[in-house]
CSV table of C-alpha atoms and ligand atoms in Angstrom, one decimal:
chain,number,residue,atom,x,y,z
A,1,MET,CA,101.9,237.5,145.6
A,2,ARG,CA,102.5,234.4,143.4
A,3,ALA,CA,104.9,231.7,144.5
A,4,THR,CA,107.4,232.5,141.7
A,5,ARG,CA,109.4,235.7,142.3
A,6,ALA,CA,112.7,237.2,141.4
A,7,VAL,CA,114.3,238.5,144.6
A,8,ILE,CA,116.6,241.4,143.7
A,9,HIS,CA,119.4,242.1,146.2
A,10,LEU,CA,119.9,245.8,146.1
A,11,ASP,CA,122.3,245.5,149.0
A,12,TYR,CA,124.6,243.5,146.7
A,13,LEU,CA,124.2,246.3,144.1
A,14,ARG,CA,125.6,248.7,146.6
A,15,ASP,CA,128.5,246.3,147.4
A,16,ASN,CA,129.2,245.8,143.7
A,17,ILE,CA,129.2,249.6,143.1
A,18,ASN,CA,131.7,250.0,146.0
A,19,LEU,CA,134.0,247.4,144.5
A,20,VAL,CA,133.9,249.1,141.1
A,21,ARG,CA,134.5,252.4,142.7
A,22,GLU,CA,137.5,251.2,144.8
A,23,ARG,CA,139.0,249.7,141.7
A,24,THR,CA,138.5,252.5,139.2
A,25,ARG,CA,138.2,255.6,141.4
A,26,ARG,CA,136.1,257.1,138.6
A,27,PRO,CA,132.5,258.5,138.4
A,28,LEU,CA,130.1,255.7,137.5
A,29,CYS,CA,127.4,255.5,134.9
A,30,VAL,CA,125.0,252.6,135.6
A,31,PRO,CA,123.3,251.1,132.5
A,32,VAL,CA,119.6,250.4,133.4
A,33,LYS,CA,118.5,249.6,129.9
A,34,ALA,CA,116.1,246.7,129.3
A,35,ASP,CA,114.5,247.3,132.7
A,36,ALA,CA,118.0,247.2,134.3
A,37,TYR,CA,118.9,243.9,132.6
A,38,GLY,CA,115.6,242.5,133.9
A,39,HIS,CA,116.1,243.7,137.5
A,40,GLY,CA,113.7,246.6,137.4
A,41,ALA,CA,114.9,250.0,136.2
A,42,LEU,CA,113.5,252.3,138.9
A,43,PRO,CA,114.5,250.4,142.0
A,44,VAL,CA,117.9,249.7,140.5
A,45,ALA,CA,118.4,253.3,139.5
A,46,GLY,CA,117.3,254.6,142.9
A,47,ALA,CA,119.7,252.2,144.7
A,48,ALA,CA,122.5,253.0,142.3
A,49,LEU,CA,122.2,256.7,142.9
A,50,SER,CA,121.9,256.3,146.7
A,51,ALA,CA,125.2,254.3,146.4
A,52,GLY,CA,126.8,257.3,144.8
A,53,ALA,CA,126.5,256.6,141.0
A,54,GLU,CA,126.6,259.8,139.0
A,55,TYR,CA,125.0,258.8,135.7
A,56,LEU,CA,122.4,256.3,134.4
A,57,ALA,CA,122.1,255.0,130.8
A,58,VAL,CA,119.1,253.7,128.9
A,59,ALA,CA,118.5,252.4,125.4
A,60,THR,CA,115.2,253.9,124.5
A,61,VAL,CA,113.5,257.3,125.0
A,62,GLY,CA,110.6,255.4,126.8
A,63,GLU,CA,113.1,254.0,129.3
A,64,GLY,CA,114.4,257.5,129.9
A,65,GLU,CA,110.9,258.9,130.4
A,66,GLU,CA,110.1,256.1,132.9
A,67,LEU,CA,113.1,257.2,135.0
A,68,ARG,CA,112.0,260.8,134.9
A,69,GLU,CA,108.4,259.9,135.7
A,70,GLY,CA,109.8,258.0,138.7
A,71,GLY,CA,111.3,261.2,139.9
A,72,ILE,CA,114.9,260.6,138.9
A,73,THR,CA,116.8,263.8,138.1
A,74,ALA,CA,120.3,262.4,137.6
A,75,PRO,CA,121.9,262.7,134.1
A,76,VAL,CA,120.7,259.9,131.8
A,77,LEU,CA,122.6,258.8,128.7
A,78,LEU,CA,120.7,257.5,125.7
A,79,LEU,CA,122.8,254.7,124.2
A,80,SER,CA,120.8,253.9,121.1
A,81,VAL,CA,119.6,256.1,118.2
A,82,ALA,CA,116.2,257.7,118.6
A,83,LEU,CA,113.8,258.3,115.7
A,84,PRO,CA,113.2,261.9,114.5
A,85,GLU,CA,109.7,261.7,115.9
A,86,GLU,CA,111.0,260.8,119.3
A,87,LEU,CA,113.4,263.7,119.7
A,88,ALA,CA,110.8,266.1,121.2
A,89,ASP,CA,110.3,263.6,124.0
A,90,LEU,CA,114.0,263.0,124.3
A,91,ALA,CA,114.5,266.8,124.8
A,92,ALA,CA,111.6,267.1,127.2
A,93,ALA,CA,113.1,264.3,129.4
A,94,ASP,CA,116.6,265.9,129.2
A,95,LEU,CA,118.2,262.7,128.0
A,96,GLU,CA,121.8,262.9,126.8
A,97,PRO,CA,122.0,261.2,123.4
A,98,LEU,CA,125.1,259.6,121.8
A,99,ALA,CA,125.5,261.1,118.4
A,100,GLY,CA,127.9,260.2,115.6
A,101,ASP,CA,126.6,261.7,112.4
A,102,GLU,CA,125.7,265.1,111.0
A,103,GLU,CA,122.1,264.3,110.1
A,104,TYR,CA,121.3,263.1,113.7
A,105,ILE,CA,123.1,266.1,115.2
A,106,GLU,CA,121.0,268.5,113.1
A,107,ALA,CA,117.8,266.7,114.1
A,108,LEU,CA,118.9,267.0,117.8
A,109,GLU,CA,119.6,270.6,117.3
A,110,ARG,CA,116.1,271.3,115.9
A,111,ALA,CA,114.6,269.3,118.8
A,112,ALA,CA,116.6,271.3,121.3
A,113,SER,CA,115.6,274.7,119.8
A,114,GLY,CA,112.0,273.4,119.6
A,115,ALA,CA,112.1,272.7,123.3
A,116,GLY,CA,113.8,275.9,124.0
A,117,LYS,CA,116.7,274.2,125.8
A,118,LYS,CA,120.4,273.4,125.4
A,119,LEU,CA,120.7,269.6,124.9
A,120,ARG,CA,123.8,267.8,126.2
A,121,VAL,CA,125.1,265.5,123.5
A,122,HIS,CA,127.9,262.9,123.7
A,123,LEU,CA,129.9,262.3,120.5
A,124,LYS,CA,130.1,258.6,119.8
A,125,ILE,CA,133.2,257.4,118.0
A,126,ASP,CA,133.2,253.9,116.4
A,127,THR,CA,136.6,252.5,117.0
A,128,GLY,CA,135.8,248.9,116.1
A,129,MET,CA,132.4,247.9,117.6
A,130,GLY,CA,130.8,248.6,114.3
A,131,ARG,CA,127.4,249.5,115.8
A,132,ILE,CA,126.9,253.3,116.0
A,133,GLY,CA,129.3,256.2,115.9
A,134,CYS,CA,131.5,258.1,113.5
A,135,ARG,CA,134.9,257.1,112.1
A,136,PRO,CA,137.7,258.5,114.3
A,137,SER,CA,138.8,260.7,111.4
A,138,LEU,CA,135.5,262.6,111.6
A,139,ALA,CA,135.5,263.0,115.3
A,140,ARG,CA,137.1,266.5,115.3
A,141,SER,CA,134.7,268.0,112.8
A,142,LEU,CA,131.6,266.5,114.5
A,143,ALA,CA,132.8,267.5,117.9
A,144,SER,CA,133.3,271.0,116.6
A,145,ARG,CA,129.8,270.9,115.0
A,146,ILE,CA,128.2,270.0,118.3
A,147,ALA,CA,130.4,272.4,120.4
A,148,LYS,CA,129.6,275.4,118.1
A,149,SER,CA,125.9,274.7,118.0
A,150,GLY,CA,123.7,277.3,119.7
A,151,SER,CA,121.4,274.6,121.1
A,152,LEU,CA,123.8,271.7,121.8
A,153,THR,CA,126.6,271.2,124.3
A,154,LEU,CA,129.4,268.7,123.8
A,155,ALA,CA,128.8,267.0,127.2
A,156,GLY,CA,131.0,264.0,126.5
A,157,THR,CA,132.9,261.8,124.0
A,158,ALA,CA,132.6,258.0,124.1
A,159,THR,CA,133.4,254.8,122.4
A,160,HIS,CA,132.4,251.2,123.0
A,161,LEU,CA,134.6,248.1,123.1
A,162,ALA,CA,133.8,244.9,121.3
A,163,VAL,CA,136.0,242.3,123.1
A,164,SER,CA,137.2,243.9,126.3
A,165,ASP,CA,136.0,241.0,128.4
A,166,SER,CA,138.2,238.5,126.6
A,167,LEU,CA,141.7,237.5,127.7
A,168,ARG,CA,142.6,236.0,124.3
A,169,GLU,CA,145.8,237.7,123.1
A,170,GLU,CA,144.2,238.8,119.8
A,171,ASP,CA,141.2,240.2,121.6
A,172,ARG,CA,143.4,242.1,124.1
A,173,ALA,CA,145.3,243.5,121.1
A,174,PHE,CA,142.1,244.5,119.4
A,175,THR,CA,140.9,246.4,122.5
A,176,GLU,CA,144.2,248.2,122.7
A,177,ARG,CA,143.9,249.2,119.1
A,178,GLN,CA,140.4,250.5,119.8
A,179,LEU,CA,141.7,252.5,122.7
A,180,ASP,CA,144.7,253.9,120.7
A,181,SER,CA,142.3,255.0,118.0
A,182,PHE,CA,140.0,256.6,120.6
A,183,ARG,CA,142.9,258.4,122.2
A,184,GLY,CA,144.0,259.6,118.8
A,185,ALA,CA,140.6,261.0,118.1
A,186,LEU,CA,140.5,262.7,121.5
A,187,GLU,CA,143.9,264.4,120.7
A,188,ASP,CA,142.5,265.6,117.4
A,189,ILE,CA,139.5,267.1,119.2
A,190,ARG,CA,141.6,268.8,121.7
A,191,ALA,CA,144.1,270.0,119.1
A,192,GLY,CA,141.1,271.8,117.5
A,193,GLY,CA,140.6,273.7,120.7
A,194,ILE,CA,137.5,271.7,121.6
A,195,ASP,CA,136.8,270.3,125.1
A,196,PRO,CA,135.6,266.7,124.6
A,197,GLY,CA,133.6,266.8,127.9
A,198,ILE,CA,133.4,263.6,129.9
A,199,VAL,CA,135.4,260.9,128.2
A,200,HIS,CA,134.0,257.4,128.7
A,201,ALA,CA,134.6,253.9,127.2
A,202,ALA,CA,134.7,251.3,129.9
A,203,ASN,CA,132.1,248.5,129.9
A,204,THR,CA,132.4,245.5,132.3
A,205,GLY,CA,135.3,244.0,130.4
A,206,ALA,CA,137.3,247.2,130.4
A,207,VAL,CA,136.7,247.9,134.1
A,208,THR,CA,137.9,244.4,134.8
A,209,PHE,CA,140.9,244.1,132.3
A,210,HIS,CA,141.8,247.4,130.7
A,211,ASN,CA,142.6,250.2,133.2
A,212,GLY,CA,143.7,252.4,130.2
A,213,ALA,CA,140.0,252.6,129.2
A,214,TRP,CA,138.7,254.2,132.4
A,215,PHE,CA,139.1,257.9,131.3
A,216,ASP,CA,136.7,260.2,133.1
A,217,MET,CA,133.8,257.8,133.8
A,218,VAL,CA,133.1,254.1,133.6
A,219,ARG,CA,129.9,252.4,132.5
A,220,PRO,CA,129.9,248.7,133.5
A,221,GLY,CA,126.6,247.0,133.4
A,222,ILE,CA,126.6,243.2,133.9
A,223,LEU,CA,129.5,243.6,136.5
A,224,LEU,CA,127.2,245.7,138.7
A,225,TYR,CA,124.4,243.1,138.3
A,226,GLY,CA,126.9,240.6,139.7
A,227,TYR,CA,128.5,238.7,136.9
A,228,ALA,CA,132.3,239.2,136.3
A,229,PRO,CA,134.1,237.8,133.3
A,230,PRO,CA,136.4,234.9,134.0
A,231,ASP,CA,140.1,235.5,134.8
A,232,ALA,CA,143.0,233.5,133.3
A,233,GLY,CA,142.2,230.7,135.7
A,234,GLY,CA,138.5,230.6,134.7
A,235,LYS,CA,137.4,232.2,138.0
A,236,PRO,CA,135.3,235.4,138.2
A,237,ALA,CA,137.8,238.3,137.9
A,238,MET,CA,136.0,240.4,140.5
A,239,ALA,CA,134.2,239.3,143.6
A,240,VAL,CA,130.8,240.8,142.7
A,241,LYS,CA,127.6,239.2,143.8
A,242,PRO,CA,124.6,238.3,141.5
A,243,LEU,CA,121.6,240.5,142.3
A,244,MET,CA,118.9,238.2,140.9
A,245,GLU,CA,117.6,235.2,142.8
A,246,LEU,CA,114.8,233.3,141.1
A,247,VAL,CA,112.6,231.4,143.6
A,248,SER,CA,109.4,229.5,143.6
A,249,ARG,CA,107.6,227.1,145.9
A,250,LEU,CA,106.6,223.4,145.8
A,251,VAL,CA,102.9,223.5,145.1
A,252,PHE,CA,102.3,219.8,144.5
A,253,ILE,CA,104.1,216.7,145.7
A,254,LYS,CA,103.5,213.2,144.7
A,255,ASP,CA,105.0,209.7,144.7
A,256,VAL,CA,106.1,208.4,141.3
A,257,ARG,CA,106.8,204.7,140.7
A,258,ARG,CA,109.8,203.3,138.8
A,259,GLY,CA,109.0,203.3,135.1
A,260,GLU,CA,106.4,206.1,135.2
A,261,THR,CA,107.0,209.2,133.1
A,262,VAL,CA,106.7,212.9,133.8
A,263,SER,CA,105.6,215.8,131.5
A,264,TYR,CA,105.2,216.4,127.8
A,265,GLY,CA,107.0,214.1,125.3
A,266,ARG,CA,107.7,211.6,128.1
A,267,ILE,CA,111.4,212.3,127.9
A,268,TRP,CA,111.9,211.6,131.7
A,269,THR,CA,111.2,208.1,133.2
A,270,ALA,CA,111.6,207.3,136.9
A,271,ALA,CA,114.6,205.1,137.3
A,272,GLU,CA,113.3,204.1,140.7
A,273,ASP,CA,110.5,205.0,143.0
A,274,THR,CA,110.8,208.7,143.8
A,275,VAL,CA,109.0,211.9,144.8
A,276,ILE,CA,108.2,214.6,142.2
A,277,GLY,CA,107.4,218.2,143.1
A,278,THR,CA,105.7,220.7,140.8
A,279,LEU,CA,106.9,224.3,140.6
A,280,PRO,CA,104.6,227.0,139.2
A,281,LEU,CA,107.0,228.4,136.7
A,282,GLY,CA,107.9,227.6,133.1
A,283,TYR,CA,109.0,229.1,129.8
A,284,GLY,CA,106.0,231.5,130.0
A,285,ASP,CA,108.0,233.1,132.8
A,286,GLY,CA,111.2,233.2,130.7
A,287,LEU,CA,112.7,230.0,132.0
A,288,SER,CA,114.3,228.4,129.0
A,289,ARG,CA,112.7,225.2,127.8
A,290,GLN,CA,116.1,223.9,127.0
A,291,LEU,CA,116.7,223.4,130.7
A,292,GLY,CA,114.2,220.5,131.0
A,293,ASN,CA,115.8,217.3,132.3
A,294,THR,CA,119.0,219.4,132.7
A,295,TRP,CA,119.0,222.2,135.3
A,296,GLN,CA,119.1,221.5,139.0
A,297,VAL,CA,117.2,223.6,141.6
A,298,LEU,CA,117.9,224.0,145.2
A,299,ALA,CA,115.2,222.3,147.3
A,300,GLY,CA,115.5,221.3,150.9
A,301,GLY,CA,119.2,222.4,150.9
A,302,VAL,CA,120.1,220.0,148.1
A,303,LEU,CA,120.4,220.5,144.3
A,304,ARG,CA,117.8,218.4,142.6
A,305,PRO,CA,117.2,217.8,138.9
A,306,LEU,CA,114.3,219.1,136.8
A,307,ALA,CA,112.3,216.1,135.6
A,308,GLY,CA,111.1,216.2,132.0
A,309,ARG,CA,110.1,219.0,129.8
A,310,ILE,CA,109.5,222.5,131.2
A,311,CYS,CA,105.9,223.5,130.4
A,312,MET,CA,104.6,227.0,129.9
A,313,ASP,CA,103.5,227.6,133.5
A,314,GLN,CA,104.9,224.6,135.4
A,315,CYS,CA,107.9,222.3,135.7
A,316,MET,CA,108.7,219.3,137.8
A,317,VAL,CA,111.6,218.5,140.1
A,318,ASP,CA,112.8,215.1,141.2
A,319,LEU,CA,113.0,215.4,144.9
A,320,GLY,CA,114.3,211.9,145.7
A,321,ARG,CA,113.0,210.0,148.6
A,322,ASP,CA,114.6,211.6,151.6
A,323,ARG,CA,111.6,213.8,152.4
A,324,SER,CA,113.7,216.7,153.6
A,325,PHE,CA,111.1,219.1,152.2
A,326,SER,CA,107.4,219.7,152.4
A,327,ARG,CA,104.7,221.2,150.4
A,328,TRP,CA,104.8,225.0,150.0
A,329,ASP,CA,108.6,224.9,150.7
A,330,GLU,CA,110.6,227.5,148.8
A,331,VAL,CA,112.9,226.4,146.0
A,332,THR,CA,115.7,228.4,144.4
A,333,ILE,CA,115.9,228.1,140.6
A,334,PHE,CA,119.1,230.2,140.3
A,335,GLY,CA,121.0,232.8,142.4
A,336,GLY,CA,121.2,232.9,146.1
A,337,GLU,CA,122.6,229.6,147.4
A,338,ALA,CA,121.9,227.9,144.1
A,339,PRO,CA,124.1,228.2,140.9
A,340,HIS,CA,123.6,231.8,139.5
A,341,ALA,CA,122.4,233.0,136.1
A,342,GLY,CA,125.9,233.0,134.7
A,343,ILE,CA,126.2,229.3,135.2
A,344,MET,CA,122.8,228.7,133.6
A,345,ALA,CA,123.9,230.9,130.7
A,346,SER,CA,127.0,228.8,130.0
A,347,LEU,CA,124.8,225.7,130.0
A,348,LEU,CA,122.6,227.4,127.4
A,349,ASN,CA,125.4,228.8,125.3
A,350,THR,CA,124.5,232.3,126.1
A,351,ILE,CA,125.4,235.1,128.5
A,352,PRO,CA,124.0,236.1,131.9
A,353,TYR,CA,122.5,239.3,130.3
A,354,GLU,CA,120.1,237.1,128.3
A,355,ILE,CA,119.0,235.0,131.3
A,356,THR,CA,118.1,238.0,133.6
A,357,CYS,CA,116.5,240.0,130.7
A,358,THR,CA,114.4,237.0,129.7
A,359,ILE,CA,112.7,236.5,133.1
A,360,ASN,CA,109.6,238.3,132.2
A,361,LYS,CA,107.0,240.6,133.6
A,362,ARG,CA,104.9,237.7,134.9
A,363,VAL,CA,107.5,237.2,137.6
A,364,PRO,CA,107.1,239.9,140.3
A,365,ARG,CA,110.4,241.5,141.4
A,366,VAL,CA,110.8,241.6,145.2
A,367,TYR,CA,113.4,244.0,146.4
A,368,ILE,CA,115.8,243.5,149.3
A,369,GLN,CA,116.6,247.1,150.3
A,370,VAL,CA,119.9,248.2,151.5
B,1,PLP,C1,125.2,248.0,127.6
B,1,PLP,C2,126.3,249.0,127.4
B,1,PLP,C3,127.3,249.1,128.4
B,1,PLP,C4,127.4,248.1,129.5
B,1,PLP,O1,127.9,246.9,129.0
B,1,PLP,P1,128.3,245.7,130.0
B,1,PLP,O2,128.8,244.7,129.1
B,1,PLP,O3,127.0,245.2,130.6
B,1,PLP,O4,129.2,246.2,131.0
B,1,PLP,C5,128.2,250.1,128.2
B,1,PLP,N1,128.2,250.9,127.2
B,1,PLP,C6,127.3,250.8,126.2
B,1,PLP,C7,127.3,251.7,125.0
B,1,PLP,C8,126.3,249.8,126.2
B,1,PLP,O5,125.4,249.7,125.3
């Protein structure tokens, strides 16, 4: 195996699941979309189900099929809209789509009868995310449309929250308005004599900050991967542990003299005589080029700065002169004992989701089993 690997701590996933469970006491749906936020869908799904998760969620029909081909029989939510030509595969894989309009419901109905099965559908209500779903005023009629269908079952009713991870007063108020509007729609559905099925709304922010959003099931993603939103004091609001640890090894070490430069563009110059190590990873592995001259990696138990531009396949680290390391030593880029992907994300003005998703297929995932 190559020197650069993403070590995935499935033991931490189990611990994070237990934390969420103790907190919410609700059934758990684990989003494994985008290859489980870059961690590997099948191993993560398997570990999540062993840890007691009830549901999984994916974004594409292909992702759902991958789970089925991997032998997973648990219920799988499909969070994004599938094309008409994908619906036969959706039905064959028994995925449970979110639906929020008549046309899509009709197409699902045709796919279900074509497959000769009853498809479990979740009504998606748009209470303010503005992505997919029906207006709350239409929830009752669409719920009834699904419930009365001969080939569909109303398995659940859901909404999604836009700013639940924020503690700003106006964001908290917006989330409460979303939840009020969701509760209103649920009342409407029930008043029509329809059972809304499993009611679910809570993403990471809502699991952390809005216990009124937990309903019958919670679906936090990034929290389970180990990144909690900050509390009022700026500290992580829950003690989850990041699953992903990106490691590599020093494959070349050399002395560099004061005044010499390192890497493309010569943006790094040795301020004094030092030792430079080369790591076999770069932006071709999904390590942002923005981190050149900026990020620090853990080498020989000490944080040491990257020196110069990050190349496609390699980058350099200023090891200093203390010689507390040797060739082939392991280095941690993020996670583990080093700053985690959430810290890297803040530096890059993005979110941890993007960091873990961006570490690409060239980087083998190595699993620490429970
Ligand atoms: C991705 C997603 C989630 C999980 O979101 P996190 O912010 O990772 O907790 C929950 N629900 C839906 C509909 C999603 O698309």
